[in-house]
CSV table of C-alpha atoms in Angstrom, one decimal:
chain,number,residue,atom,x,y,z
A,237,MET,CA,83.9,99.3,121.3
A,238,TYR,CA,84.9,101.2,118.2
A,239,LYS,CA,84.5,104.6,116.6
A,240,ILE,CA,83.2,104.0,113.1
A,241,LEU,CA,83.0,106.4,110.2
A,242,ILE,CA,80.3,105.6,107.6
A,243,ALA,CA,80.8,107.3,104.2
A,244,ASP,CA,77.8,106.7,101.9
A,245,ASP,CA,75.7,109.2,99.9
A,246,GLU,CA,72.6,107.1,100.6
A,247,GLU,CA,71.1,108.3,103.9
A,248,MET,CA,69.1,105.1,104.3
A,249,ILE,CA,72.3,103.0,104.1
A,250,ARG,CA,74.0,105.2,106.7
A,251,ARG,CA,71.0,105.0,109.0
A,252,LEU,CA,70.8,101.2,108.7
A,253,ILE,CA,74.5,100.7,109.5
A,254,ARG,CA,74.4,103.3,112.4
A,255,LYS,CA,71.4,101.5,113.9
A,256,TYR,CA,73.3,98.1,114.1
A,257,ALA,CA,76.6,99.7,115.1
A,258,GLU,CA,75.1,101.7,118.0
A,259,PHE,CA,73.1,98.7,119.1
A,260,GLU,CA,76.5,96.9,119.6
A,261,GLY,CA,77.8,99.9,121.5
A,262,HIS,CA,79.9,101.6,118.8
A,263,THR,CA,80.2,105.3,118.2
A,264,VAL,CA,79.3,106.4,114.7
A,265,GLY,CA,80.2,109.3,112.5
A,266,GLU,CA,78.7,110.0,109.0
A,267,ALA,CA,79.9,111.4,105.8
A,268,SER,CA,77.7,111.9,102.7
A,269,ASP,CA,80.4,112.2,100.1
A,270,GLY,CA,84.1,111.4,99.5
A,271,MET,CA,85.4,114.8,100.3
A,272,GLU,CA,83.7,114.8,103.7
A,273,ALA,CA,85.0,111.3,104.4
A,274,VAL,CA,88.6,112.5,103.8
A,275,LYS,CA,88.1,115.6,106.0
A,276,MET,CA,86.5,113.6,108.8
A,277,CYS,CA,89.3,110.9,108.7
A,278,ARG,CA,91.9,113.7,108.9
A,279,THR,CA,90.3,115.5,111.9
A,280,GLY,CA,88.5,112.6,113.7
A,281,ASP,CA,90.1,109.8,115.6
A,282,TYR,CA,88.2,106.9,113.9
A,283,ASP,CA,89.0,103.2,114.3
A,284,ILE,CA,87.6,102.0,111.0
A,285,LEU,CA,85.9,103.4,107.9
A,286,ILE,CA,83.0,101.9,106.0
A,287,CYS,CA,83.1,103.6,102.6
A,288,ASP,CA,80.9,103.3,99.5
A,289,ILE,CA,82.6,103.4,96.1
A,290,MET,CA,80.0,105.4,94.2
A,291,MET,CA,79.8,108.8,95.9
A,292,PRO,CA,79.5,112.5,94.7
A,293,GLU,CA,82.4,115.0,95.0
A,294,LEU,CA,85.0,112.3,95.4
A,295,ASP,CA,84.4,108.6,94.7
A,296,GLY,CA,85.4,105.9,97.2
A,297,PHE,CA,88.6,104.9,95.5
A,298,SER,CA,89.8,108.5,95.1
A,299,ALA,CA,88.9,109.2,98.8
A,300,LEU,CA,90.9,106.1,99.8
A,301,ARG,CA,93.9,107.3,97.9
A,302,GLU,CA,93.8,110.6,99.8
A,303,ILE,CA,93.2,108.9,103.1
A,304,ARG,CA,96.1,106.6,102.7
A,305,ARG,CA,98.4,109.6,102.4
A,306,PHE,CA,98.0,110.3,106.1
A,307,SER,CA,96.2,107.3,107.7
A,308,ASP,CA,96.4,103.5,107.8
A,309,ILE,CA,92.8,103.2,109.2
A,310,PRO,CA,91.2,99.9,108.4
A,311,ILE,CA,88.6,100.3,105.6
A,312,ILE,CA,85.7,98.2,104.4
A,313,MET,CA,84.4,99.2,100.9
A,314,LEU,CA,80.8,99.0,100.0
A,315,SER,CA,79.6,98.6,96.4
A,316,ALA,CA,76.4,97.9,94.5
A,317,ARG,CA,78.5,96.0,92.0
A,318,GLY,CA,80.3,92.8,92.5
A,319,GLU,CA,82.8,93.1,89.7
A,320,GLU,CA,86.3,91.6,90.2
A,321,TYR,CA,87.9,94.8,88.9
A,322,ASP,CA,86.4,96.8,91.8
A,323,LYS,CA,87.8,94.3,94.3
A,324,ILE,CA,91.2,94.2,92.8
A,325,SER,CA,91.3,98.0,92.7
A,326,GLY,CA,90.2,98.2,96.3
A,327,PHE,CA,92.6,95.6,97.7
A,328,SER,CA,95.5,97.2,95.7
A,329,LEU,CA,94.8,100.5,97.5
A,330,GLY,CA,94.8,98.9,100.9
A,331,VAL,CA,91.2,98.0,101.5
A,332,ASP,CA,90.8,95.4,104.3
A,333,ASP,CA,87.5,94.0,103.2
A,334,TYR,CA,84.9,94.3,100.5
A,335,VAL,CA,81.1,94.0,100.9
A,336,VAL,CA,78.6,94.0,98.0
A,337,LYS,CA,75.1,95.6,98.4
A,338,PRO,CA,72.6,94.5,99.5
A,339,PHE,CA,74.3,93.2,102.6
A,340,SER,CA,73.4,92.0,106.0
A,341,PRO,CA,74.1,94.7,108.7
A,342,LYS,CA,74.8,92.0,111.2
A,343,GLU,CA,77.4,90.3,109.0
A,344,LEU,CA,78.9,93.8,108.3
A,345,MET,CA,79.4,94.3,112.1
A,346,MET,CA,80.9,90.8,112.3
A,347,ARG,CA,83.4,91.8,109.6
A,348,VAL,CA,84.2,95.1,111.5
A,349,ASP,CA,84.9,93.1,114.6
A,350,ALA,CA,87.1,90.6,112.8
A,351,ILE,CA,89.2,93.4,111.1
A,352,MET,CA,89.6,95.3,114.4
A,353,LYS,CA,90.8,92.2,116.2
A,354,ARG,CA,93.3,91.5,113.5
A,355,SER,CA,94.5,95.1,113.6
A,356,ALA,CA,94.9,94.9,117.3
A,357,LYS,CA,97.1,91.8,117.1
A,358,LYS,CA,99.3,93.4,114.4
A,359,SER,CA,99.8,96.5,116.6
A,360,GLU,CA,100.9,94.5,119.6
A,361,PRO,CA,104.6,94.0,119.9
A,362,PRO,CA,105.7,90.4,120.4
A,363,HIS,CA,106.3,89.7,124.0
A,364,GLU,CA,110.0,88.7,124.2
A,365,ILE,CA,110.9,86.3,127.1
A,366,PHE,CA,114.2,84.8,127.8
A,367,GLU,CA,114.6,81.9,130.3
A,368,LEU,CA,117.6,79.9,131.3
A,369,GLU,CA,117.7,77.8,134.5
A,370,GLY,CA,116.2,80.1,137.2
A,371,LEU,CA,116.9,83.2,135.3
A,372,ARG,CA,113.9,84.8,133.5
A,373,ALA,CA,114.0,88.1,131.6
A,374,ASP,CA,110.9,89.7,130.2
A,375,ILE,CA,112.6,91.9,127.7
A,376,THR,CA,109.4,93.6,126.5
A,377,ALA,CA,108.4,94.7,130.0
A,378,ARG,CA,112.0,95.2,131.1
A,379,LEU,CA,111.7,92.9,134.1
A,380,VAL,CA,114.2,90.3,135.4
A,381,TYR,CA,113.5,87.5,137.8
A,382,ILE,CA,116.1,85.5,139.8
A,383,ASP,CA,114.6,82.2,140.9
A,384,GLY,CA,111.2,83.8,140.9
A,385,LYS,CA,112.2,86.9,142.7
A,386,ARG,CA,112.2,90.2,140.9
A,387,ALA,CA,115.7,91.7,140.5
A,388,ASP,CA,116.2,95.4,141.2
A,389,MET,CA,118.5,96.9,138.6
A,390,SER,CA,119.4,100.4,137.5
A,391,PRO,CA,118.2,101.6,134.1
A,392,LYS,CA,121.7,101.2,132.6
A,393,GLU,CA,122.0,97.7,134.1
A,394,TYR,CA,118.8,96.7,132.3
A,395,ASP,CA,120.1,98.3,129.0
A,396,LEU,CA,123.4,96.4,129.3
A,397,PHE,CA,121.8,93.1,130.3
A,398,PHE,CA,119.2,93.1,127.6
A,399,TYR,CA,121.8,94.1,124.9
A,400,LEU,CA,123.9,91.1,126.1
A,401,LEU,CA,120.9,88.9,125.9
A,402,LYS,CA,119.9,90.0,122.4
A,403,ASN,CA,123.4,89.1,121.3
A,404,LYS,CA,123.8,86.0,123.4
A,405,ASN,CA,126.8,83.7,122.6
A,406,VAL,CA,128.3,86.5,120.6
A,407,ALA,CA,131.7,88.0,121.5
A,408,LEU,CA,131.1,91.8,122.1
A,409,THR,CA,134.1,94.1,122.2
A,410,ARG,CA,134.2,96.8,124.9
A,411,GLU,CA,134.0,99.4,122.2
A,412,LYS,CA,130.8,97.8,120.8
A,413,LEU,CA,129.1,97.6,124.2
A,414,ILE,CA,130.0,101.2,125.1
A,415,THR,CA,128.8,102.4,121.7
A,416,GLU,CA,125.5,100.5,121.7
A,417,VAL,CA,124.6,100.9,125.4
A,418,TRP,CA,126.0,104.3,126.2
A,419,GLY,CA,125.7,105.9,122.8
A,420,TYR,CA,128.0,107.2,120.1
A,421,ASP,CA,128.6,110.4,121.9
A,422,TYR,CA,130.0,108.8,125.0
A,423,TYR,CA,133.4,110.1,126.0
A,424,GLY,CA,133.6,108.8,129.5
A,425,ASP,CA,136.1,106.4,131.1
A,426,ASP,CA,135.7,102.9,129.7
A,427,ARG,CA,136.0,101.6,133.2
A,428,THR,CA,132.3,102.6,133.4
A,429,LEU,CA,131.6,99.4,131.5
A,430,ASP,CA,133.5,97.3,134.0
A,431,THR,CA,131.7,98.9,136.9
A,432,HIS,CA,128.3,98.2,135.4
A,433,ILE,CA,129.3,94.6,134.5
A,434,LYS,CA,130.3,94.2,138.2
A,435,LEU,CA,126.9,95.6,139.3
A,436,LEU,CA,125.0,93.5,136.8
A,437,ARG,CA,126.8,90.3,138.0
A,438,ARG,CA,125.9,91.2,141.6
A,439,SER,CA,122.2,91.6,140.6
A,440,LEU,CA,122.2,88.3,138.8
A,441,GLY,CA,123.7,86.4,141.7
A,442,LYS,CA,124.6,82.8,140.8
A,443,TYR,CA,123.5,83.4,137.2
A,444,SER,CA,126.3,85.9,136.8
A,445,LYS,CA,128.2,82.9,135.5
A,446,PHE,CA,126.6,83.4,132.1
A,447,ILE,CA,128.5,86.7,131.7
A,448,VAL,CA,131.9,85.6,130.5
A,449,THR,CA,134.9,88.0,130.4
A,450,LEU,CA,136.9,87.8,127.2
A,451,ARG,CA,140.4,89.0,128.1
A,452,GLY,CA,141.6,91.7,125.8
A,453,VAL,CA,138.2,91.7,123.9
A,454,GLY,CA,135.2,92.4,126.0
A,455,TYR,CA,132.3,90.2,127.2
A,456,ARG,CA,129.9,87.5,126.1
A,457,PHE,CA,126.6,86.2,127.5
A,458,ASP,CA,127.3,82.5,127.2
A,459,THR,CA,124.3,80.2,127.6
A,460,GLU,CA,126.6,77.2,127.8
A,461,ALA,CA,128.6,78.6,130.7
């Protein structure tokens, strides 16, 4: 369920939307003008804003400009007019949808649901999975499986392994690996890399064959090995 802010100077409109929103289990806040809408967006943790264009103090477009300075909250604009100019202005300012009065409250709630589902999908990072023979790495979750059994690695082994995976089939110098995995301020013995490669190979078991040593250069995760 969502926390919805309704900004409209017409109390009857706010009451109508609130009725349907609360019936569907949503929490509702109300603002009667643009200034109040900006203030409530700044201080309240709302999921979506339903905002009228024609409001006192600050109109909907001006309120949207202010809100977009500090928030990317999804916004549905309401208008008594259906002019193309209004729609173009709204969409250019980052409006997610546009509803012309009079409108169906039920349809409005369906639009809210559709926008929130799209927003949720956008915010979810892609789940990155790598599989080769019996080796499976869930890079997003930082999990590695060897023939279906979860491997137990140290944090630095995971860092090293995932960096090799992301750069598979690329020759990586020792300096590059140390810089990217241990950091630019690392001044330790470069044998630390060799030690972790050894530990990583032990963790990967028979799939350690994919980590190829490049004499005088460094290492490569070779999917053709």
